[in-house]
Coordinates of C-alpha atoms and ligand atoms in Angstrom, one line a residue:
M4 CA 74.6 88.7 76.7
S5 CA 77.5 88.8 74.5
N6 CA 80.0 87.0 77.0
S7 CA 77.6 84.1 77.8
P8 CA 79.3 80.8 78.0
R9 CA 77.3 79.6 74.8
M10 CA 78.9 82.4 72.9
V11 CA 82.4 81.8 74.0
L12 CA 82.2 78.0 73.3
A13 CA 80.4 78.3 69.9
P14 CA 83.5 78.4 67.7
F15 CA 84.6 75.0 69.1
K16 CA 83.2 71.9 68.0
I17 CA 83.6 69.3 70.7
K18 CA 83.9 65.8 69.7
F19 CA 83.4 62.9 72.2
S20 CA 85.0 59.5 71.6
E21 CA 84.7 56.2 73.8
T22 CA 86.7 53.2 73.6
G23 CA 85.2 49.6 74.1
V24 CA 86.7 46.2 73.8
I25 CA 85.5 43.4 71.4
K26 CA 84.2 40.5 73.4
D27 CA 82.8 38.4 70.7
I28 CA 82.6 38.0 67.1
K29 CA 79.7 36.0 65.4
K30 CA 79.9 36.2 61.8
M31 CA 79.3 40.0 61.1
I32 CA 78.0 40.8 64.5
V33 CA 80.5 42.2 66.9
R34 CA 79.8 42.2 70.7
I35 CA 81.5 45.0 72.4
T36 CA 81.8 46.1 76.0
G37 CA 82.5 49.7 77.4
L38 CA 80.7 52.0 75.1
P39 CA 78.2 53.3 77.7
S40 CA 76.7 56.2 75.6
C41 CA 76.6 55.1 72.1
L42 CA 73.4 55.2 70.0
N43 CA 71.7 53.1 67.6
G44 CA 72.9 53.9 63.9
Q45 CA 76.1 55.5 65.3
I46 CA 79.4 54.4 63.6
V47 CA 82.1 52.6 65.3
D48 CA 85.7 52.2 64.1
F49 CA 87.5 48.7 64.5
G50 CA 90.8 50.2 63.1
E51 CA 92.5 49.4 59.8
G52 CA 89.6 51.0 57.9
N53 CA 87.0 48.5 59.3
K54 CA 83.8 50.2 60.3
G55 CA 80.5 49.0 61.9
I56 CA 77.2 50.3 63.0
I57 CA 75.5 50.1 66.3
M58 CA 72.5 47.7 65.8
G59 CA 71.4 46.9 69.4
Y60 CA 72.2 46.4 72.9
D61 CA 71.7 43.8 75.8
Q62 CA 72.2 44.5 79.6
E63 CA 76.0 44.8 79.4
D64 CA 77.0 45.0 75.9
V65 CA 76.7 46.6 72.7
L66 CA 76.0 44.7 69.3
A67 CA 77.6 46.1 66.2
L68 CA 77.0 45.4 62.5
L69 CA 80.5 44.8 60.7
L70 CA 80.3 47.0 57.4
G71 CA 83.3 45.7 55.5
D72 CA 85.2 42.2 55.7
D73 CA 86.2 40.9 59.1
A74 CA 89.8 40.3 58.4
G75 CA 91.4 42.8 60.6
V76 CA 88.8 42.4 63.4
R77 CA 90.0 40.4 66.4
L78 CA 88.9 39.5 70.0
G79 CA 90.2 42.0 72.4
Q80 CA 90.8 44.5 70.1
T81 CA 89.8 48.2 71.1
V82 CA 86.9 50.0 69.4
T83 CA 86.5 53.6 69.1
A84 CA 83.1 55.2 68.8
T85 CA 82.7 59.0 68.1
S86 CA 79.3 60.4 68.8
E87 CA 78.6 60.6 64.9
P88 CA 75.9 59.1 62.9
F89 CA 76.9 56.8 60.1
S90 CA 77.3 59.1 57.1
I91 CA 78.2 58.8 53.4
P92 CA 79.5 61.3 51.0
V93 CA 76.8 62.9 48.9
G94 CA 76.7 65.6 45.9
E95 CA 76.4 66.0 42.2
A96 CA 79.8 64.8 41.9
L97 CA 78.4 61.3 42.1
I98 CA 76.5 61.6 38.8
G99 CA 78.1 59.2 36.3
R100 CA 79.7 57.2 39.0
M101 CA 79.5 53.7 40.8
V102 CA 79.6 53.7 44.6
D103 CA 79.2 51.0 47.3
A104 CA 76.9 51.1 50.1
L105 CA 79.6 53.2 52.1
G106 CA 79.8 55.7 49.2
N107 CA 83.1 54.4 48.1
P108 CA 83.7 54.4 44.4
F109 CA 84.6 51.1 42.5
D110 CA 84.7 52.2 38.9
N111 CA 88.3 53.2 38.8
Q112 CA 87.7 56.8 38.1
G113 CA 89.4 58.0 41.2
E114 CA 87.9 59.5 44.3
V115 CA 84.4 61.3 44.2
R116 CA 85.2 65.0 44.5
T117 CA 82.5 66.2 47.3
D118 CA 83.1 67.5 50.8
T119 CA 79.4 67.2 51.7
I120 CA 78.2 64.2 53.8
R121 CA 74.9 63.3 55.1
P122 CA 73.7 60.8 57.9
V123 CA 72.4 57.5 56.1
F124 CA 69.5 57.0 58.5
S125 CA 67.8 60.2 58.2
P126 CA 64.2 61.0 58.6
S127 CA 61.7 61.4 55.6
P128 CA 60.4 64.9 54.5
L129 CA 57.9 66.3 56.9
I130 CA 54.4 66.6 56.0
V131 CA 54.6 70.5 55.9
E132 CA 57.6 70.2 53.5
R133 CA 55.5 68.1 51.0
A134 CA 53.2 69.0 48.2
P135 CA 50.9 66.6 46.3
V136 CA 52.3 64.1 43.8
E137 CA 50.8 65.2 40.5
H138 CA 53.7 65.6 37.9
F139 CA 53.7 62.9 35.4
L140 CA 57.0 60.7 35.0
V141 CA 57.0 59.1 31.7
T142 CA 58.4 55.3 32.0
G143 CA 58.6 54.5 28.3
T144 CA 56.6 51.3 29.0
K145 CA 53.4 52.1 27.0
I146 CA 51.1 50.0 29.2
V147 CA 52.5 51.6 32.4
D148 CA 52.1 55.1 31.3
A149 CA 48.7 54.5 29.9
M150 CA 47.2 52.3 32.7
V151 CA 49.4 52.5 35.8
P152 CA 50.9 55.9 35.5
V153 CA 53.9 57.1 37.8
A154 CA 53.9 60.5 39.4
K155 CA 57.0 62.3 40.6
G156 CA 57.3 61.5 44.3
Q157 CA 55.4 58.3 43.9
R158 CA 56.5 54.8 45.2
Q159 CA 55.7 52.2 42.5
L160 CA 56.3 48.5 43.0
I161 CA 57.3 46.3 40.0
M162 CA 56.6 42.9 41.1
G163 CA 56.7 39.4 39.6
D164 CA 58.3 36.2 39.7
R165 CA 61.9 35.6 38.9
M166 CA 62.9 36.4 35.1
T167 CA 59.6 38.1 34.3
G168 CA 61.2 41.3 32.9
K169 CA 61.0 43.4 36.2
T170 CA 64.6 45.0 35.7
S171 CA 63.9 45.6 32.1
I172 CA 60.9 47.9 32.9
A173 CA 62.8 49.7 35.5
L174 CA 65.8 50.3 33.0
D175 CA 63.2 51.6 30.4
A176 CA 62.2 54.0 32.8
I177 CA 65.8 55.1 33.4
L178 CA 66.5 55.3 29.7
S179 CA 63.4 57.6 29.2
Q180 CA 64.7 60.2 31.4
A181 CA 67.4 61.4 29.0
G182 CA 67.0 65.1 28.2
R183 CA 64.3 65.4 30.9
D184 CA 66.2 67.0 33.7
V185 CA 65.9 63.8 36.0
I186 CA 68.7 62.3 37.9
C187 CA 68.4 58.3 38.2
I188 CA 70.0 56.1 40.8
Y189 CA 70.0 52.4 40.2
C190 CA 70.4 50.7 43.4
C191 CA 71.6 47.0 43.2
I192 CA 70.6 45.1 46.5
G193 CA 72.0 41.3 46.8
K194 CA 71.9 40.8 42.8
A195 CA 74.7 38.8 41.2
L196 CA 77.3 40.6 39.7
V197 CA 76.5 39.5 36.4
A198 CA 73.1 41.2 36.6
L199 CA 74.8 44.3 37.9
E200 CA 77.2 44.2 34.9
K201 CA 74.2 43.8 32.4
V202 CA 72.6 47.0 33.9
L203 CA 75.8 48.9 33.7
S204 CA 76.4 47.8 30.0
V205 CA 73.0 48.9 28.9
M206 CA 73.2 52.0 30.8
S207 CA 76.6 53.0 29.5
E208 CA 75.5 51.9 25.8
K209 CA 72.5 54.0 25.8
G210 CA 74.3 57.1 27.5
A211 CA 72.4 56.9 30.6
F212 CA 75.4 57.5 32.7
S213 CA 75.4 61.1 32.1
Y214 CA 72.4 61.8 34.4
S215 CA 72.6 58.4 36.6
I216 CA 74.4 57.0 39.7
I217 CA 74.9 53.4 40.6
V218 CA 74.7 52.5 44.3
A219 CA 75.4 48.7 44.5
A220 CA 75.8 46.0 47.2
T221 CA 75.9 42.7 45.1
D222 CA 75.2 39.2 46.6
S223 CA 79.0 39.0 47.3
S224 CA 78.9 41.9 49.6
T225 CA 78.3 41.5 53.4
A226 CA 74.6 41.4 54.6
G227 CA 75.2 44.6 56.4
E228 CA 76.0 46.3 53.1
Q229 CA 73.0 44.7 51.5
Y230 CA 71.0 46.3 54.3
I231 CA 72.4 49.7 54.2
V232 CA 72.6 50.2 50.5
P233 CA 69.1 51.3 49.8
F234 CA 69.4 53.9 52.7
S235 CA 72.7 55.1 51.1
A236 CA 70.9 55.6 47.7
A237 CA 67.9 57.4 49.4
T238 CA 70.4 59.7 51.1
I239 CA 72.1 60.6 48.0
G240 CA 68.6 61.1 46.3
D241 CA 67.5 63.1 49.4
Y242 CA 70.4 65.5 48.9
L243 CA 69.8 66.0 45.4
M244 CA 65.8 66.3 45.8
R245 CA 66.4 69.1 48.6
R246 CA 68.6 71.1 46.0
G247 CA 65.5 71.0 43.7
K248 CA 66.1 68.1 41.6
H249 CA 64.0 65.4 40.4
V250 CA 65.3 62.0 41.4
V251 CA 64.2 58.6 40.4
I252 CA 65.5 55.6 42.4
V253 CA 65.1 52.1 41.3
F254 CA 65.7 49.4 44.0
D255 CA 66.5 46.1 42.7
D256 CA 65.2 44.4 44.8
L257 CA 63.7 44.8 48.1
T258 CA 63.0 41.2 48.7
K259 CA 67.0 40.7 48.9
H260 CA 66.9 43.7 51.1
A261 CA 64.4 41.8 53.4
W262 CA 66.5 38.8 53.4
A263 CA 69.6 40.5 54.4
Y264 CA 68.0 42.1 57.3
R265 CA 66.5 38.8 58.3
Q266 CA 70.0 37.4 58.3
I267 CA 71.3 40.0 60.6
S268 CA 68.4 40.0 62.8
L269 CA 68.6 36.1 63.3
L270 CA 72.5 36.8 64.3
L271 CA 71.4 39.2 66.7
E272 CA 69.2 36.8 68.3
R273 CA 66.2 38.6 67.8
S274 CA 63.0 36.4 67.9
P275 CA 61.8 35.5 64.5
G276 CA 58.4 36.1 63.3
R277 CA 56.5 35.1 60.3
E278 CA 58.7 33.4 57.7
A279 CA 61.6 33.8 60.0
Y280 CA 61.5 37.6 59.3
P281 CA 62.0 39.8 62.4
G282 CA 58.9 41.7 63.5
D283 CA 60.5 45.3 62.6
I284 CA 61.0 44.4 59.0
F285 CA 57.8 46.2 58.1
Y286 CA 59.1 49.3 60.1
I287 CA 62.5 49.3 58.5
Q288 CA 61.2 48.9 55.0
T289 CA 58.4 51.6 55.7
Q290 CA 61.2 54.0 57.0
L291 CA 63.0 53.5 53.6
M292 CA 60.0 54.0 51.5
E293 CA 58.7 57.1 53.3
R294 CA 61.7 59.1 52.2
A295 CA 60.2 59.3 48.6
G296 CA 58.0 62.5 47.9
Q297 CA 57.3 65.7 46.2
L298 CA 58.5 68.8 48.2
N299 CA 56.7 72.1 47.9
K300 CA 58.0 75.4 46.4
E301 CA 59.5 76.7 49.6
Q302 CA 61.5 73.5 49.9
G303 CA 62.8 73.9 46.3
G304 CA 60.1 71.6 44.5
G305 CA 62.3 68.7 44.1
S306 CA 61.1 65.3 44.1
M307 CA 62.2 61.7 44.6
T308 CA 60.4 58.7 43.1
F309 CA 60.9 55.0 44.1
L310 CA 60.7 52.2 41.7
G311 CA 60.9 49.3 44.0
I312 CA 61.4 45.8 42.6
A313 CA 60.0 42.8 44.5
D314 CA 60.2 39.2 43.9
T315 CA 57.2 37.0 44.3
L316 CA 57.0 33.1 44.6
Q317 CA 54.6 31.5 41.9
G318 CA 52.7 34.8 41.6
D319 CA 51.8 34.9 45.2
L320 CA 51.2 38.5 46.2
T321 CA 49.9 37.5 49.5
G322 CA 53.4 36.5 50.7
Y323 CA 54.8 38.4 53.7
I324 CA 57.1 40.8 52.3
P325 CA 55.0 41.4 48.9
S326 CA 51.9 42.3 51.0
N327 CA 53.9 44.4 53.3
L328 CA 55.5 46.3 50.3
I329 CA 52.2 46.7 48.5
S330 CA 50.6 48.3 51.7
I331 CA 53.6 50.7 51.7
C332 CA 53.7 51.8 48.2
D333 CA 51.2 53.8 46.1
G334 CA 51.1 51.6 43.0
L335 CA 51.8 48.3 41.7
V336 CA 52.8 47.0 38.3
N337 CA 52.4 43.2 38.4
L338 CA 54.3 40.9 36.0
S339 CA 52.8 37.6 35.3
T340 CA 54.8 34.4 34.4
A341 CA 52.0 32.9 32.5
M342 CA 51.7 35.9 30.2
F343 CA 55.6 35.9 29.6
S344 CA 55.6 32.3 28.7
E345 CA 52.8 33.1 26.2
G346 CA 55.3 35.7 24.6
M347 CA 53.9 38.8 25.9
R348 CA 56.6 41.5 26.3
P349 CA 56.3 43.3 28.7
A350 CA 54.2 40.7 30.7
V351 CA 52.3 43.2 32.6
D352 CA 49.1 41.7 34.2
Y353 CA 46.6 44.5 33.7
N354 CA 44.0 43.3 36.1
M355 CA 46.5 43.1 39.0
S356 CA 48.3 46.3 38.4
L357 CA 47.1 49.8 39.8
S358 CA 48.2 53.1 40.8
V359 CA 46.9 55.0 43.6
V360 CA 47.7 58.5 42.0
G361 CA 46.3 57.2 38.7
G362 CA 45.2 59.6 36.1
R363 CA 45.7 62.6 38.2
A364 CA 49.4 62.4 37.2
Q365 CA 48.8 62.0 33.6
P366 CA 49.0 64.9 31.1
P367 CA 45.4 65.5 30.2
L368 CA 45.7 64.2 26.6
L369 CA 47.2 61.0 27.8
R370 CA 44.6 60.7 30.3
E371 CA 41.7 61.3 27.9
L372 CA 42.9 58.8 25.3
S373 CA 43.6 56.1 27.8
S374 CA 40.4 56.3 29.8
N375 CA 38.6 53.5 28.3
L376 CA 41.6 51.1 27.9
R377 CA 41.2 49.0 31.2
R378 CA 37.5 48.6 30.3
N379 CA 38.1 47.4 27.0
Y380 CA 40.6 45.0 28.1
L381 CA 38.3 43.6 30.9
E382 CA 35.6 43.1 28.3
Y383 CA 38.1 41.4 26.1
T384 CA 39.4 38.9 28.7
E385 CA 35.6 38.2 29.8
V386 CA 34.6 37.4 26.2
A387 CA 37.8 35.3 25.4
R388 CA 37.0 33.4 28.4
L389 CA 33.4 32.8 27.5
S390 CA 34.4 32.0 23.8
K391 CA 36.2 28.9 25.3
L392 CA 32.9 27.6 26.8
Q393 CA 30.8 28.3 23.9
S394 CA 31.2 28.0 20.1
G395 CA 29.9 30.7 17.7
M396 CA 30.2 34.4 18.6
S397 CA 27.7 37.2 18.1
K398 CA 29.0 40.2 16.0
E399 CA 29.3 42.4 19.0
A400 CA 31.5 39.7 20.8
E401 CA 33.6 39.5 17.6
A402 CA 34.2 43.1 17.8
V403 CA 35.2 43.3 21.4
M404 CA 37.6 40.4 20.7
K405 CA 39.3 42.3 17.7
R406 CA 39.5 45.4 19.8
G407 CA 41.1 43.5 22.7
Q408 CA 43.6 41.7 20.3
V409 CA 44.8 45.0 18.8
L410 CA 45.0 46.4 22.3
V411 CA 47.2 43.7 23.6
A412 CA 49.4 43.8 20.3
M413 CA 49.9 47.4 20.5
M414 CA 51.0 47.4 24.4
Q415 CA 53.8 45.0 23.4
Q416 CA 57.3 46.5 22.9
S417 CA 61.0 45.2 23.0
Q418 CA 63.3 46.1 25.8
Q419 CA 65.6 49.2 25.8
K420 CA 63.3 51.0 23.3
P421 CA 61.3 53.0 25.6
A422 CA 58.2 54.7 23.9
G423 CA 58.2 58.6 23.7
L424 CA 55.0 60.5 24.5
A425 CA 54.2 61.3 21.1
E426 CA 54.4 57.5 20.1
E427 CA 52.2 56.6 23.1
L428 CA 49.6 59.1 22.1
L429 CA 49.5 58.1 18.4
I430 CA 49.1 54.5 19.3
L431 CA 46.2 55.3 21.9
Y432 CA 44.7 57.6 19.2
A433 CA 44.6 54.9 16.5
L434 CA 43.3 52.3 19.0
R435 CA 40.6 54.8 20.1
S436 CA 39.7 55.7 16.5
G437 CA 39.5 52.1 15.5
T438 CA 42.0 52.4 12.4
L439 CA 43.9 49.5 13.3
Q440 CA 40.9 46.9 13.6
D441 CA 40.7 46.4 9.9
L442 CA 44.2 45.7 9.3
D443 CA 46.2 42.4 9.7
S444 CA 48.8 41.6 12.2
T445 CA 51.7 42.2 9.9
E446 CA 50.5 45.9 9.7
W447 CA 50.0 46.1 13.4
T448 CA 53.6 45.0 13.9
R449 CA 54.8 47.7 11.3
F450 CA 52.8 50.4 12.9
R451 CA 53.9 49.6 16.3
G452 CA 57.4 49.4 15.4
E453 CA 57.7 52.2 13.1
I454 CA 55.3 55.1 14.1
G455 CA 57.5 56.6 16.9
A456 CA 60.3 57.3 14.6
F457 CA 57.9 58.3 11.7
A458 CA 56.3 60.7 13.8
H459 CA 59.6 62.1 15.0
T460 CA 60.6 62.9 11.5
K461 CA 57.0 64.3 10.5
D462 CA 56.1 66.2 13.6
P463 CA 59.1 66.6 16.0
E464 CA 57.4 69.1 18.2
L465 CA 54.3 66.8 18.9
G466 CA 55.6 65.2 22.0
G467 CA 56.1 68.7 23.8
V468 CA 53.0 70.1 22.5
A469 CA 50.9 67.0 23.5
E470 CA 52.6 67.2 27.2
A471 CA 51.3 70.6 27.6
A472 CA 48.0 70.0 25.9
T473 CA 44.7 70.4 27.9
G474 CA 42.9 67.7 25.9
L475 CA 42.1 66.6 22.6
T476 CA 41.5 69.7 20.6
P477 CA 40.2 69.6 17.1
E478 CA 43.7 71.1 16.2
L479 CA 45.6 68.2 17.7
E480 CA 43.1 65.7 16.4
S481 CA 44.0 66.7 12.9
R482 CA 47.5 66.8 13.6
L483 CA 47.2 63.2 14.8
N484 CA 45.2 62.1 12.0
A485 CA 47.7 63.7 9.6
I486 CA 50.5 61.4 11.0
L487 CA 48.4 58.4 10.7
V488 CA 47.3 59.1 7.2
A489 CA 50.8 59.9 6.1
F490 CA 52.0 56.7 7.8
F491 CA 49.6 54.2 6.1
R492 CA 50.0 56.1 2.8
T493 CA 53.7 55.1 3.0
G494 CA 52.2 51.4 3.3
G495 CA 54.6 48.5 3.8
Ligands
ATP797 P1 65.4 38.6 37.7 O1 64.3 37.9 38.6 O2 66.4 37.4 37.4 O3 65.9 39.9 38.3 P2 63.7 40.0 36.0 O4 62.4 39.8 36.5 O5 64.4 41.4 36.4 O6 64.6 38.8 36.2 P3 64.7 40.7 33.4 O7 66.0 40.5 33.5 O8 64.4 42.1 33.2 O9 63.8 40.2 34.4 O10 63.9 39.9 32.0 C1 64.1 38.7 31.8 C2 64.4 38.1 30.4 O11 63.3 38.5 29.6 C3 65.6 38.8 29.9 O12 66.3 37.6 29.2 C4 65.1 39.9 29.0 O13 66.0 40.1 28.0 C5 63.7 39.4 28.6 N1 62.9 40.5 28.4 C6 62.4 41.4 29.5 N2 61.6 42.2 29.0 C7 61.6 42.0 27.5 C8 60.9 42.7 26.4 N3 60.2 43.9 26.6 N4 61.2 42.3 25.2 C9 62.1 41.3 24.9 N5 62.6 40.5 25.9 C10 62.4 41.0 27.3
MG798 MG1 65.9 41.6 37.6

């Protein structure tokens, strides 16, 4: 068998290429004749560094999406198509770098030193390669960690109207991963350059670049790049996940991604559906979000978590894109404009936020201490609503009100100051034990602002011990108590 034709040909890699001619250019859509065997998602070369992706066909021609700018692309020009899928460079060399949708760096730090490339439109991990999502991912936002926890490999949406603090929550999640052996990818889709610069400055000021990558297509990039960029980020993440790493990707934001795809589809003359989006927008975004997951031990045990940001219009979660995304993801953190304008930071609407993975992912101690938060909050909102209708309040109702007010006050936090696990646990423990209810609001503010740092000097190991603990043992309880007693003894 050793001299079979296959064995003889094996060392040679045959590359096919075809040439076609540009027949028409309509904005970023190029109509080409003469590429009889090309496939969807394949790359085509217009020369002079201009590239495109095959996006569809009609009876005679091929339609390609131009990726870069169209300056050098002319009618009648020849186009080459090699039988290769559209790929980008991937690898650990990308950590600390900023790249565009095609993987080209734009941070003036020279080229990215990696010789591995991966196709951008790859399938998601197979079911047999996956393991259940059950490892906690700390986000540093107290209310999220306590009530809508995120697990490694999960897809969590952060939704809200414009300017409600969505990016801030996602950035805090990135900052929280410092020293936790997690690689973060911030994927900017169609946001303004100033917004990207803001994220960039926060990340470099806080030292997050040592474990992060930025993959960006701003609103000045072409619609093609904006459409591809989340897939590129997922491809980089996928490579790292398959090497056993834990990866978090922030997509900021998926509504702009849908807009870019709508624009492309309208130019491709596909018939528009609801809200003028093409019928396959759901498929496209599912294909993207399905790539998150937790791999099993045989596959290296890596994970890829998605934090997808989506814009709503006047809090309407039933819009086409928001409702699609909700059905694709495993959890939702909803931000409310009304709460934001009341001064709540973060303005998480607890009633409209949920996580399918839920408490299963939380460390047992966190789960135990946060178990009655949602009920307490619901009771509080109900009593607050009723108290508007009638004057006078029973003793019990007053106690519920007070408990709710402390709870809401304790969940507030300023941006770029993610809470550590020890701080979260101490706050939850203090809430549960009722220590805070007899204090006034200045004491609440002092406690909230200083307990994290205080606990760190007093008992630096607490966070690690609490993460591994199986529940609130008497030993842990006295440890938490000791910190609280010492804190209030130092008095402000
Ligand atoms: P956009 O829709 O423009 O993307 P967004 O929903 O991402 O906005 P952010 O940019 O995160 O919102 O925040 C909006 C504003 O609220 C910013 O000025 C930010 O500084 C402020 N902000 C957000 N979270 C907090 C917080 N926890 N504490 C104080 N200010 C905050
Ligand atoms: Mg934002």
